[in-house]
Amino acid sequence: MARGGREGSDGSDRADAPAADESDEVTELAAELRRLLLVSSRILRSHTASEEVSASQFSVLAFLQRSGTSTPGALADFEHVSPPVMTRMLGRLEEAGLVRRSAHPGDGRQVQVALTDSGEQVVLQGRAERDAWLRRRLQAAGPQERRTLREATALLRRTLVERRD
Amino acid sequence: MARGGREGSDGSDRADAPAADESDEVTELAAELRRLLLVSSRILRSHTASEEVSASQFSVLAFLQRSGTSTPGALADFEHVSPPVMTRMLGRLEEAGLVRRSAHPGDGRQVQVALTDSGEQVVLQGRAERDAWLRRRLQAAGPQERRTLREATALLRRTLVERRD
DNA sequence: TATTGTTATACTCTATAACTATA
DNA sequence: TATAGTTATAGAGTATAACAATA
């Protein structure tokens, strides 16, 4: 990791101008984080898909199960996908009989989306099984490590997901 | 999977049988982590793709730049994709003139993969630009938070990526 | 005119199965 | 027989542009 050198060692000690070391540190963290997210999302995707629904589809179903009802636009925002992608996802879920689309009361442009009974079954029964692989690993990691991971999860969400600019 | 209710809630308080609270805690962390990885990989992918190469392709180029030379099989392992996926990725990169495939000396079954000069250019010039978005956010998060993220990155890699079973 | 959603189009990402060539 | 890689096939994930309907 070779970060040799002290900060401010070249005389540029203004507080708001990051020193070379800090810049290196951020650069390296960024590269590691990028790679980790890319690879671990692949791994997780493969471990949380089932024959019934993919990881992405399950995420939509789980959101609907908690929120009761939503619209394609709200779901697209929540999942961070473009509207056409959500239209397609909902189309597949509807074909599979897991969600139902109906007219929005009051605003004819919008569409209401809700789980069917079958969709609710998939969420409730699938949840435990779906996260089993991840739970096993977290269990093995130990309490202290889970504490770090909980902090980091919240932090990553704030840093990557919720911030808007 | 349905492991029959909560463990430990019936008075079995052996130290290696996680209490109900711990089980709930792990379950919740697993669900949050799954969702975070799914969503943030989407976000990151959209912010690290360029016209030249996608996020995945860049990751392959960056690995080659550091390792000098590799084989399709080793790259597939490293990226956690199946062999046919790597074949296709390499095909596209080769078409674009960024990598070169050549006969493996000593083992005719294997193939050697290396960057072309053009591919090296893409890596070296693309690195800073590609991570700019992520670096800005990490910079804004502050030193203490980056420390947590560094710990968590290493921890997640050990927990999710490196463990084999 | 702005918003919501969909359709059309065109990629990339991904896996499994079957095949070829070499060891 | 086992290993490395590719081809064939199929489907999911993703985005932008163009369109329709409603507000």
PDB file of N, CA, C and O (backbone and C1' of nucleotides) in Angstrom, chain A residues 38 80-81, chain B residues 39-50 54-55 130 133, chain D residues 14-16:
ATOM      1  N   LEU A  38     -18.608  -4.335  -8.345  1.00  0.00           N
ATOM      2  CA  LEU A  38     -18.837  -5.035  -9.609  1.00  0.00           C
ATOM      3  C   LEU A  38     -18.853  -6.544  -9.398  1.00  0.00           C
ATOM      4  O   LEU A  38     -19.784  -7.237  -9.806  1.00  0.00           O
ATOM      5  N   HIS A  80     -33.447   2.432  -9.052  1.00  0.00           N
ATOM      6  CA  HIS A  80     -32.411   3.094  -9.847  1.00  0.00           C
ATOM      7  C   HIS A  80     -32.268   2.463 -11.224  1.00  0.00           C
ATOM      8  O   HIS A  80     -31.154   2.126 -11.662  1.00  0.00           O
ATOM      9  N   VAL A  81     -33.388   2.296 -11.884  1.00  0.00           N
ATOM     10  CA  VAL A  81     -33.374   1.876 -13.284  1.00  0.00           C
ATOM     11  C   VAL A  81     -34.209   2.873 -14.065  1.00  0.00           C
ATOM     12  O   VAL A  81     -34.984   3.646 -13.495  1.00  0.00           O
TER      13      VAL A  81
ATOM     14  N   VAL B  39     -28.294  -2.281  -6.035  1.00  0.00           N
ATOM     15  CA  VAL B  39     -28.555  -0.916  -6.500  1.00  0.00           C
ATOM     16  C   VAL B  39     -27.264  -0.160  -6.770  1.00  0.00           C
ATOM     17  O   VAL B  39     -27.120   0.510  -7.801  1.00  0.00           O
ATOM     18  N   SER B  40     -26.293  -0.274  -5.863  1.00  0.00           N
ATOM     19  CA  SER B  40     -25.105   0.552  -6.055  1.00  0.00           C
ATOM     20  C   SER B  40     -24.260   0.050  -7.212  1.00  0.00           C
ATOM     21  O   SER B  40     -23.551   0.832  -7.847  1.00  0.00           O
ATOM     22  N   SER B  41     -24.353  -1.228  -7.526  1.00  0.00           N
ATOM     23  CA  SER B  41     -23.617  -1.680  -8.704  1.00  0.00           C
ATOM     24  C   SER B  41     -24.262  -1.111  -9.969  1.00  0.00           C
ATOM     25  O   SER B  41     -23.562  -0.786 -10.930  1.00  0.00           O
ATOM     26  N   ARG B  42     -25.580  -0.959  -9.961  1.00  0.00           N
ATOM     27  CA  ARG B  42     -26.233  -0.305 -11.100  1.00  0.00           C
ATOM     28  C   ARG B  42     -25.769   1.128 -11.240  1.00  0.00           C
ATOM     29  O   ARG B  42     -25.429   1.594 -12.336  1.00  0.00           O
ATOM     30  N   ILE B  43     -25.754   1.831 -10.129  1.00  0.00           N
ATOM     31  CA  ILE B  43     -25.365   3.231 -10.155  1.00  0.00           C
ATOM     32  C   ILE B  43     -23.921   3.373 -10.628  1.00  0.00           C
ATOM     33  O   ILE B  43     -23.613   4.174 -11.515  1.00  0.00           O
ATOM     34  N   LEU B  44     -23.066   2.552 -10.049  1.00  0.00           N
ATOM     35  CA  LEU B  44     -21.660   2.654 -10.370  1.00  0.00           C
ATOM     36  C   LEU B  44     -21.393   2.298 -11.828  1.00  0.00           C
ATOM     37  O   LEU B  44     -20.599   2.931 -12.504  1.00  0.00           O
ATOM     38  N   ARG B  45     -22.092   1.279 -12.296  1.00  0.00           N
ATOM     39  CA  ARG B  45     -21.930   0.861 -13.684  1.00  0.00           C
ATOM     40  C   ARG B  45     -22.245   2.019 -14.630  1.00  0.00           C
ATOM     41  O   ARG B  45     -21.536   2.262 -15.605  1.00  0.00           O
ATOM     42  N   SER B  46     -23.311   2.725 -14.303  1.00  0.00           N
ATOM     43  CA  SER B  46     -23.696   3.812 -15.198  1.00  0.00           C
ATOM     44  C   SER B  46     -22.705   4.981 -15.115  1.00  0.00           C
ATOM     45  O   SER B  46     -22.562   5.746 -16.051  1.00  0.00           O
ATOM     46  N   HIS B  47     -22.023   5.088 -13.981  1.00  0.00           N
ATOM     47  CA  HIS B  47     -21.076   6.191 -13.844  1.00  0.00           C
ATOM     48  C   HIS B  47     -19.655   5.828 -14.246  1.00  0.00           C
ATOM     49  O   HIS B  47     -18.794   6.700 -14.256  1.00  0.00           O
ATOM     50  N   THR B  48     -19.398   4.567 -14.530  1.00  0.00           N
ATOM     51  CA  THR B  48     -18.031   4.195 -14.879  1.00  0.00           C
ATOM     52  C   THR B  48     -17.919   3.632 -16.286  1.00  0.00           C
ATOM     53  O   THR B  48     -16.866   3.147 -16.672  1.00  0.00           O
ATOM     54  N   ALA B  49     -19.030   3.666 -17.009  1.00  0.00           N
ATOM     55  CA  ALA B  49     -18.944   3.239 -18.400  1.00  0.00           C
ATOM     56  C   ALA B  49     -18.537   4.439 -19.251  1.00  0.00           C
ATOM     57  O   ALA B  49     -18.792   5.582 -18.896  1.00  0.00           O
ATOM     58  N   SER B  50     -17.879   4.167 -20.355  1.00  0.00           N
ATOM     59  CA  SER B  50     -17.538   5.247 -21.279  1.00  0.00           C
ATOM     60  C   SER B  50     -17.958   4.767 -22.666  1.00  0.00           C
ATOM     61  O   SER B  50     -18.474   3.670 -22.826  1.00  0.00           O
ATOM     62  N   SER B  54     -17.109  -0.714 -21.504  1.00  0.00           N
ATOM     63  CA  SER B  54     -18.018  -0.802 -20.373  1.00  0.00           C
ATOM     64  C   SER B  54     -17.227  -1.003 -19.081  1.00  0.00           C
ATOM     65  O   SER B  54     -16.017  -1.226 -19.097  1.00  0.00           O
ATOM     66  N   ALA B  55     -17.938  -0.938 -17.963  1.00  0.00           N
ATOM     67  CA  ALA B  55     -17.296  -1.119 -16.658  1.00  0.00           C
ATOM     68  C   ALA B  55     -16.609  -2.488 -16.569  1.00  0.00           C
ATOM     69  O   ALA B  55     -15.478  -2.598 -16.096  1.00  0.00           O
ATOM     70  N   ARG B 130     -12.491   7.655 -15.044  1.00  0.00           N
ATOM     71  CA  ARG B 130     -13.502   6.665 -14.755  1.00  0.00           C
ATOM     72  C   ARG B 130     -13.925   6.693 -13.281  1.00  0.00           C
ATOM     73  O   ARG B 130     -15.089   6.510 -12.953  1.00  0.00           O
ATOM     74  N   TRP B 133     -16.220  10.199 -10.520  1.00  0.00           N
ATOM     75  CA  TRP B 133     -17.508  10.314  -9.840  1.00  0.00           C
ATOM     76  C   TRP B 133     -17.431   9.743  -8.424  1.00  0.00           C
ATOM     77  O   TRP B 133     -17.830  10.378  -7.459  1.00  0.00           O
TER      78      TRP B 133
ATOM     79  P    DT D  14     -29.969  -3.848 -14.282  1.00  0.00           P
ATOM     80  O5'  DT D  14     -29.972  -2.916 -15.558  1.00  0.00           O
ATOM     81  C5'  DT D  14     -28.719  -2.488 -16.107  1.00  0.00           C
ATOM     82  C4'  DT D  14     -28.922  -1.714 -17.361  1.00  0.00           C
ATOM     83  C3'  DT D  14     -29.989  -0.629 -17.318  1.00  0.00           C
ATOM     84  O3'  DT D  14     -29.479   0.543 -16.731  1.00  0.00           O
ATOM     85  C1'  DT D  14     -29.796  -1.713 -19.468  1.00  0.00           C
ATOM     86  P    DA D  15     -30.288   1.904 -16.865  1.00  0.00           P
ATOM     87  O5'  DA D  15     -29.976   2.390 -18.362  1.00  0.00           O
ATOM     88  C5'  DA D  15     -28.625   2.511 -18.802  1.00  0.00           C
ATOM     89  C4'  DA D  15     -28.613   3.106 -20.197  1.00  0.00           C
ATOM     90  C3'  DA D  15     -29.497   4.340 -20.287  1.00  0.00           C
ATOM     91  O3'  DA D  15     -28.798   5.447 -20.809  1.00  0.00           O
ATOM     92  C1'  DA D  15     -30.134   2.723 -21.942  1.00  0.00           C
ATOM     93  P    DT D  16     -29.582   6.859 -20.879  1.00  0.00           P
ATOM     94  O5'  DT D  16     -29.962   6.999 -22.427  1.00  0.00           O
ATOM     95  C5'  DT D  16     -28.991   6.731 -23.421  1.00  0.00           C
ATOM     96  C4'  DT D  16     -29.624   6.893 -24.790  1.00  0.00           C
ATOM     97  C3'  DT D  16     -30.451   8.163 -24.959  1.00  0.00           C
ATOM     98  O3'  DT D  16     -30.237   8.648 -26.280  1.00  0.00           O
ATOM     99  C1'  DT D  16     -31.811   6.290 -25.366  1.00  0.00           C
TER     100       DT D  16
END
